Amino acid sequence: MATTVVSARSQLRHEMVTEPLCSCRKKARLSDVRPAGYSRKSREDEVRSDVASDEGPEAEDRERENDVSEAEGDDHERRRDAGFEDLANEDMDTQRATQVIQQRNRRSVDNIPSDSGIIESVTCINFMCHSKLHVPLGPLMNFIIGHNGSGKSAVLTALTLCLGGKASSTNRGQNLKSFIKEGEETATIVVKIKNSGNAAYQPETYGDSIVVERHFSRTGASNFRLKSASSRNISTRKAELEEICDYFALQIDNPMNVLTQDMARQFLNSSTATDKYRFFLKGVQLTQLDQDYELLGETIEQIQAKLASRAEDIKVVEERARKAAARWERWERQNTMRDRFRNFQRQMAWAQVVQEEQTLEKHDRVLEDADHTIMSAEAKAETAEQHREKTHNAAEIANEDVLELRGTLSPLQERKIQAKARFNENKTELLSIQTQQRSIRDHLKDAEKRILKAQADIERENERLEAANGGGHSRRVAEIEEARAKVTEAKVQYDEHHAALPSLEAELHGAERGFKDAYRPIEFKKVELRQCEDLLQTLTRNRGEDLGAFHENMPRLLRAIREEIGFRERPVGPVGNHIRLKKPLWSSILEKSLGGALNSFIVTSKSDQSLLSNVMRRMNCVCPILIGNNQTIDTSRNEPDARFDTTLRVLEIDNDLVRRQLIINQGIEQTILIENLKEANRTMYDGPRLRNVRQCYCINDQRRGWGIRLGYGQGGEPSSSPMRPMTGKPRMKTDTETQISYQKETRQQLRRELTELEGRADELRDRFKSCERAIARHQRDHRDLQVRVRRSEELVERLQDDFERENAEDGRLQVLKDGLTEAEEEKRLNEETYQSGVTQKDKLNHISKSLTEEVQAADREIEEHQARIKKAESRALKMQTARAAAVHERDLAYQDVNTAKLKKSRVEMELERQALTVSAATELALRVSPRVDLDPGEDADSLELKLNKMEKDLKRIEREIGGSREAVVNEAAETTRAFQTARQQFNDLEDLKKILEYCLTNRQHRWREFRRFISARARAQFTYLLSERGFRGSLKTDHRLGTLDLHVQPDETKTDTGRQTKTLSGGEKSFATICLLLALWEAMGSPIRCLDEFDVFMDNINRDISLKMMISTARRSMGRQYILITPQSMGSVDVSDDIRIIKLSDPERGQTTLPFGK
């Protein structure tokens, strides 16, 4: 931020010098760096003398302007501070600055020394207590140590004086001769400044270093010498030294930049809040800027007063010049009026002729406009006819597309209706089976209850009968049970056979889906065959037409290009027309890969591109345009092995510009061509990667006309992608007969593939029929097993009847068995019916799912087809509307042509009549005088009025004008010159005022921004530095009262806001003030920081902490050089590459040993 302040002052000086103030007689350099001892009054007098122009009657006014009151100073501060609105968010600014500092401190960045603007060494000869002292300084941190009286502070004093500082600013002497060593007459101090890198100051003059020497003597003589790195004298002007200091921002007079021993003690020990605030403003150059801006405001007020006084004077001078000019003009009118009178008489004679000629010229222009109108109307008519034909063809094609799509919709809808009907029938049957199964489950439960009861009754009856008639009854029962076992076995076989039905049905449905799916590729193959036949017809029909594959307006475009004379170099194109394919086998693949590049044109300049684009739009044939050059490209070292065919090798290109563009944009020299896919894979991916091979094209032997691209991904992995065939006519030249033959072979191949697909569909249809026959066989076997079960059941019934006849005497057992048989039969029938229903339900569910998919597929297909129909109908309607509009536009265009021709015929008749009128008027005018030209804006009426008035004026002016002509002319010239000079001076002064007002407003706004952000940065940095030792505190900046105070709490665990520095111990106070100094240094832009005896009031603990903190801060200050002086040792500091410790020995002062030991 401080660097920004310094650059702001330099920029202000630059603007004041370079802005357009050259019209002023003098300019004030308001932002020059002021030397020490600067007097505000002398500076004000200097600026006022620049603004003032002449001594005279305004002297008293200037004296009044010089009496500036204190109220005007208050106005300056009010304008500068603007109500302190910029300080409304100080907490937010501090928080933002704290975040920036924390982010910067978290980054670990090496401190890099600056390439320029730092001090390399300081040399003192006969200076203060040193006879000769040479102090080499490091680029980053320097500690100068030594005992008291060793001359440490002389280094900073020499640095200040050598770089242009005043002797009084060092607090070591009032003049230069007081710094000369006792017993010497002259002294020399030398400072070497680093001057390398991109920011060097005139490196071609000074080299890598700038050597500044200052010589002074006891007689009061003093001079500077500026030398280069090679010790060559460059300059002796102090102004040159000031420019160098300004360039490197070496703020030697800045009390915060170079703190001498006395200033350091005052700053560290006894400075008040007001002193600190003053130090702060001076240190960051805000005080210097404010003084410049205050002086600038006073200058603006003086200019405003000067403008007000001069405005009245200008009015007087202007009136005097106007009257003198009027007299002179009257004299001039008298001398020239008679000549003008005679000239008007001649013009009067020819005025009528001119009027008639103008009418004739008007008719000529109207006739020319009529010709242009006819040409334009005919061109529009031709364009409208072409547009009508184009829209008519498009409308016919769109209508045919709609009819074709509508014709294919009915079969799809019929198929959906059939599928929907089958789905509804299946759904009805499924619902019926579900109802039947619920009823069967109820009957099964009743039958099971009856069977259990009957079995119990029969068992009790058998026990009774067995006891009555012995073992015959048991034998009959055993035969019946054996017959029943056979019935059970037959039923098991029946159930197993019935369980195989779902798999057969699933196979049937799979065969049906395969049969239907086989017909989709057949439709696609028919489309490919139809496209191939269309292309074959196009090739046969367009034999010998080179441009048949391009845009329909391509011939007109090429003709327009040949007729256009504005091209620097005639465009080349279309590109495909300059290429001949040697191997037609690759036609489809290469046409597809080159794509739109074959339709493009190539130019060699941007202007030709713009012109060609306009021609294309005019011809309604817009193609891509590439910009190239005619330099030849040698691809011999970038091509693959000669055994491979490449795209470049199979193309014969007749234009180098086309060849160059295809190589650059398409890489045709590194694309190899291999017919067989297996061979291509082996060549590309088996073994090391081929040299100079980017990709490979091969032919798909499975699909005629298709290709495959083999290449590499971003990571070098193999990649492949299909290439669709080219459907249009080939744009590259080739053998037409070969192309036709190849397309015929392609047609035969597609027919064979179609036959194979149809054969495959027939096989799937046969499989479907076979599955249907298997279902029929299963149904026959099902019926046979039902017969077997029925016969076994009849045997059981017969044995049961015999058993019942033998036991007829006891009808109770038979009744029980009949009841059991009836219940079992009912249960069996219900079970069979239920199982049959489950099987039938599974079958119907499967069929329902298949039918649902079929209906959904039909819906999707119909929806897509209807969308295509709707899109086609919309396009057809759009084309019909466009066709009607085109017909209407064509009719209007032809009507315009007829109207324009009729108008032209009328204009030609009027032109002939007007020519006769002009001839007659000219003959009459020649009788008066030869032809003369009329003055602009004159005609016969105006000339007649002027002649009458001029005759009267000539008589009156001769009576009114008095005095000689020479006196009138001189008076008019002098008064006019005086007025112009006064007006110019007034305008220049007013321009200067406006520029200065704008500059002042802008600079004061920036000043407030600098104050705001520098204060926030200092507050945040101060808080951060206190935390390095565990202190808490804040930096209180009151810009309204002009105070800067420190509040520090040594114990961070306490909750109060901190104490003022007066209540702290000496070490704590020094540490807090060092934190403040480092925080302010962070806000300064000078590349060097100097501090003398910073630890004078510190104990060892505070000194060690302060040293570490200063070293840490210095390491974070990129490119800054630190020069720190202390009388104490540096044993606690770890020496590293960025720290240099310079120990000064005690100087020889001519003293001997004191006699205390004797």
Tab-separated table of C-alpha atoms in Angstrom, residues 820-987:
chain	number	residue	atom	x	y	z
A	820	LEU	CA	-65.794	-91.750	0.901
A	821	THR	CA	-65.336	-92.396	-2.828
A	822	GLU	CA	-67.625	-89.567	-3.717
A	823	ALA	CA	-65.733	-87.195	-1.424
A	824	GLU	CA	-62.321	-88.328	-2.716
A	825	GLU	CA	-63.496	-88.014	-6.320
A	826	GLU	CA	-64.776	-84.553	-5.636
A	827	LYS	CA	-61.468	-83.605	-3.993
A	828	ARG	CA	-59.482	-85.050	-6.888
A	829	LEU	CA	-61.538	-83.270	-9.483
A	830	ASN	CA	-61.223	-80.007	-7.568
A	831	GLU	CA	-57.455	-80.482	-7.192
A	832	GLU	CA	-57.081	-81.244	-10.886
A	833	THR	CA	-59.200	-78.283	-11.803
A	834	TYR	CA	-57.240	-76.018	-9.393
A	835	GLN	CA	-53.864	-77.246	-10.668
A	836	SER	CA	-55.011	-76.807	-14.230
A	837	GLY	CA	-56.126	-73.297	-13.329
A	838	VAL	CA	-52.726	-72.496	-11.750
A	839	THR	CA	-50.945	-73.714	-14.854
A	840	GLN	CA	-53.349	-71.870	-17.098
A	841	LYS	CA	-52.965	-68.737	-14.923
A	842	ASP	CA	-49.151	-68.855	-15.159
A	843	LYS	CA	-49.451	-69.304	-18.884
A	844	LEU	CA	-51.899	-66.407	-19.163
A	845	ASN	CA	-49.692	-64.192	-16.943
A	846	HIS	CA	-46.709	-64.921	-19.152
A	847	ILE	CA	-48.795	-64.267	-22.247
A	848	SER	CA	-50.161	-61.071	-20.643
A	849	LYS	CA	-46.623	-59.785	-19.962
A	850	SER	CA	-45.607	-60.535	-23.539
A	851	LEU	CA	-48.761	-58.894	-24.916
A	852	THR	CA	-48.222	-55.846	-22.637
A	853	GLU	CA	-44.693	-55.440	-23.977
A	854	GLU	CA	-46.036	-55.859	-27.504
A	855	VAL	CA	-48.734	-53.195	-26.953
A	856	GLN	CA	-46.229	-50.811	-25.345
A	857	ALA	CA	-43.767	-51.331	-28.162
A	858	ALA	CA	-46.557	-50.694	-30.664
A	859	ASP	CA	-47.552	-47.540	-28.755
A	860	ARG	CA	-43.989	-46.272	-28.757
A	861	GLU	CA	-43.545	-47.050	-32.404
A	862	ILE	CA	-46.862	-45.367	-33.282
A	863	GLU	CA	-46.013	-42.356	-31.088
A	864	GLU	CA	-42.596	-41.981	-32.717
A	865	HIS	CA	-44.154	-42.432	-36.136
A	866	GLN	CA	-46.859	-39.866	-35.377
A	867	ALA	CA	-44.183	-37.466	-34.126
A	868	ARG	CA	-42.333	-37.932	-37.396
A	869	ILE	CA	-45.599	-37.383	-39.284
A	870	LYS	CA	-46.343	-34.248	-37.261
A	871	LYS	CA	-42.843	-32.946	-37.832
A	872	ALA	CA	-43.111	-33.738	-41.540
A	873	GLU	CA	-46.561	-32.086	-41.738
A	874	SER	CA	-45.211	-29.006	-39.958
A	875	ARG	CA	-42.300	-28.862	-42.334
A	876	ALA	CA	-44.631	-29.385	-45.313
A	877	LEU	CA	-46.900	-26.569	-44.099
A	878	LYS	CA	-43.875	-24.365	-43.601
A	879	MET	CA	-42.619	-25.205	-47.089
A	880	GLN	CA	-46.061	-24.525	-48.606
A	881	THR	CA	-46.234	-21.171	-46.822
A	882	ALA	CA	-42.732	-20.370	-48.001
A	883	ARG	CA	-43.690	-21.399	-51.549
A	884	ALA	CA	-46.756	-19.144	-51.532
A	885	ALA	CA	-44.690	-16.273	-50.177
A	886	ALA	CA	-42.016	-16.902	-52.803
A	887	VAL	CA	-44.634	-16.866	-55.599
A	888	HIS	CA	-46.028	-13.609	-54.249
A	889	GLU	CA	-42.542	-12.075	-54.015
A	890	ARG	CA	-41.765	-13.176	-57.574
A	891	ASP	CA	-44.978	-11.590	-58.915
A	892	LEU	CA	-44.256	-8.368	-57.082
A	893	ALA	CA	-40.697	-8.358	-58.423
A	894	TYR	CA	-41.860	-8.711	-62.050
A	895	GLN	CA	-44.459	-6.008	-61.420
A	896	ASP	CA	-41.685	-3.707	-60.153
A	897	VAL	CA	-39.673	-4.384	-63.336
A	898	ASN	CA	-42.596	-3.345	-65.563
A	899	THR	CA	-43.299	-0.234	-63.476
A	900	ALA	CA	-39.626	0.820	-63.644
A	901	LYS	CA	-39.519	0.423	-67.447
A	902	LEU	CA	-42.677	2.506	-67.897
A	903	LYS	CA	-41.238	5.249	-65.682
A	904	LYS	CA	-38.011	5.270	-67.698
A	905	SER	CA	-39.868	5.851	-70.970
A	906	ARG	CA	-41.643	8.914	-69.506
A	907	VAL	CA	-38.348	10.330	-68.193
A	908	GLU	CA	-36.711	9.981	-71.646
A	909	MET	CA	-39.485	12.060	-73.259
A	910	GLU	CA	-39.135	14.810	-70.620
A	911	LEU	CA	-35.359	14.802	-71.096
A	912	GLU	CA	-35.660	15.531	-74.829
A	913	ARG	CA	-37.992	18.505	-74.237
A	914	GLN	CA	-35.696	19.975	-71.552
A	915	ALA	CA	-32.647	19.757	-73.824
A	916	LEU	CA	-34.369	22.011	-76.376
A	917	THR	CA	-35.204	24.539	-73.640
A	918	VAL	CA	-31.539	24.699	-72.455
A	919	SER	CA	-30.294	25.314	-75.997
A	920	ALA	CA	-32.598	28.315	-76.480
A	921	ALA	CA	-31.677	29.884	-73.098
A	922	THR	CA	-27.938	29.568	-73.803
A	923	GLU	CA	-28.236	31.372	-77.135
A	924	LEU	CA	-29.913	34.375	-75.417
A	925	ALA	CA	-27.283	34.533	-72.597
A	926	LEU	CA	-24.358	34.584	-75.044
A	927	ARG	CA	-25.654	37.862	-76.443
A	928	VAL	CA	-25.004	39.468	-73.004
A	929	SER	CA	-21.533	38.057	-72.067
A	930	PRO	CA	-19.393	34.941	-72.168
A	931	ARG	CA	-20.374	32.293	-69.663
A	932	VAL	CA	-19.654	32.960	-65.973
A	933	ASP	CA	-20.227	30.776	-62.921
A	934	LEU	CA	-22.837	31.645	-60.306
A	935	ASP	CA	-21.927	32.076	-56.682
A	936	PRO	CA	-23.091	29.202	-54.460
A	937	GLY	CA	-26.733	29.537	-53.451
A	938	GLU	CA	-27.567	32.284	-55.994
A	939	ASP	CA	-30.414	32.358	-58.507
A	940	ALA	CA	-32.139	35.006	-60.702
A	941	ASP	CA	-34.452	36.319	-57.955
A	942	SER	CA	-31.756	36.675	-55.315
A	943	LEU	CA	-29.390	38.340	-57.786
A	944	GLU	CA	-31.987	40.959	-58.730
A	945	LEU	CA	-32.610	41.875	-55.082
A	946	LYS	CA	-28.880	42.143	-54.399
A	947	LEU	CA	-28.287	44.393	-57.393
A	948	ASN	CA	-30.944	46.863	-56.231
A	949	LYS	CA	-29.741	46.913	-52.633
A	950	MET	CA	-26.042	47.138	-53.614
A	951	GLU	CA	-26.638	50.201	-55.717
A	952	LYS	CA	-28.205	52.049	-52.753
A	953	ASP	CA	-25.492	50.891	-50.292
A	954	LEU	CA	-22.664	52.155	-52.479
A	955	LYS	CA	-23.990	55.698	-52.318
A	956	ARG	CA	-24.689	55.620	-48.553
A	957	ILE	CA	-21.345	54.062	-47.428
A	958	GLU	CA	-19.310	56.606	-49.306
A	959	ARG	CA	-20.973	59.331	-47.221
A	960	GLU	CA	-20.716	57.625	-43.795
A	961	ILE	CA	-17.118	56.283	-43.610
A	962	GLY	CA	-14.522	58.790	-42.377
A	963	GLY	CA	-10.709	58.538	-41.905
A	964	SER	CA	-8.031	56.970	-44.050
A	965	ARG	CA	-8.185	53.320	-45.110
A	966	GLU	CA	-4.735	52.553	-43.605
A	967	ALA	CA	-5.735	53.828	-40.143
A	968	VAL	CA	-8.936	51.760	-40.178
A	969	VAL	CA	-7.050	48.602	-41.217
A	970	ASN	CA	-4.335	49.022	-38.528
A	971	GLU	CA	-6.873	49.652	-35.801
A	972	ALA	CA	-8.868	46.528	-36.775
A	973	ALA	CA	-5.731	44.326	-36.813
A	974	GLU	CA	-4.441	45.514	-33.425
A	975	THR	CA	-7.765	45.212	-31.602
A	976	THR	CA	-8.445	41.770	-33.099
A	977	ARG	CA	-4.997	40.507	-32.087
A	978	ALA	CA	-5.455	41.869	-28.558
A	979	PHE	CA	-8.832	40.169	-28.224
A	980	GLN	CA	-7.564	36.813	-29.527
A	981	THR	CA	-4.592	36.917	-27.149
A	982	ALA	CA	-6.818	37.711	-24.170
A	983	ARG	CA	-9.348	35.013	-25.104
A	984	GLN	CA	-6.595	32.411	-25.572
A	985	GLN	CA	-5.066	33.235	-22.198
A	986	PHE	CA	-8.500	33.052	-20.537
A	987	ASN	CA	-9.245	29.655	-22.145
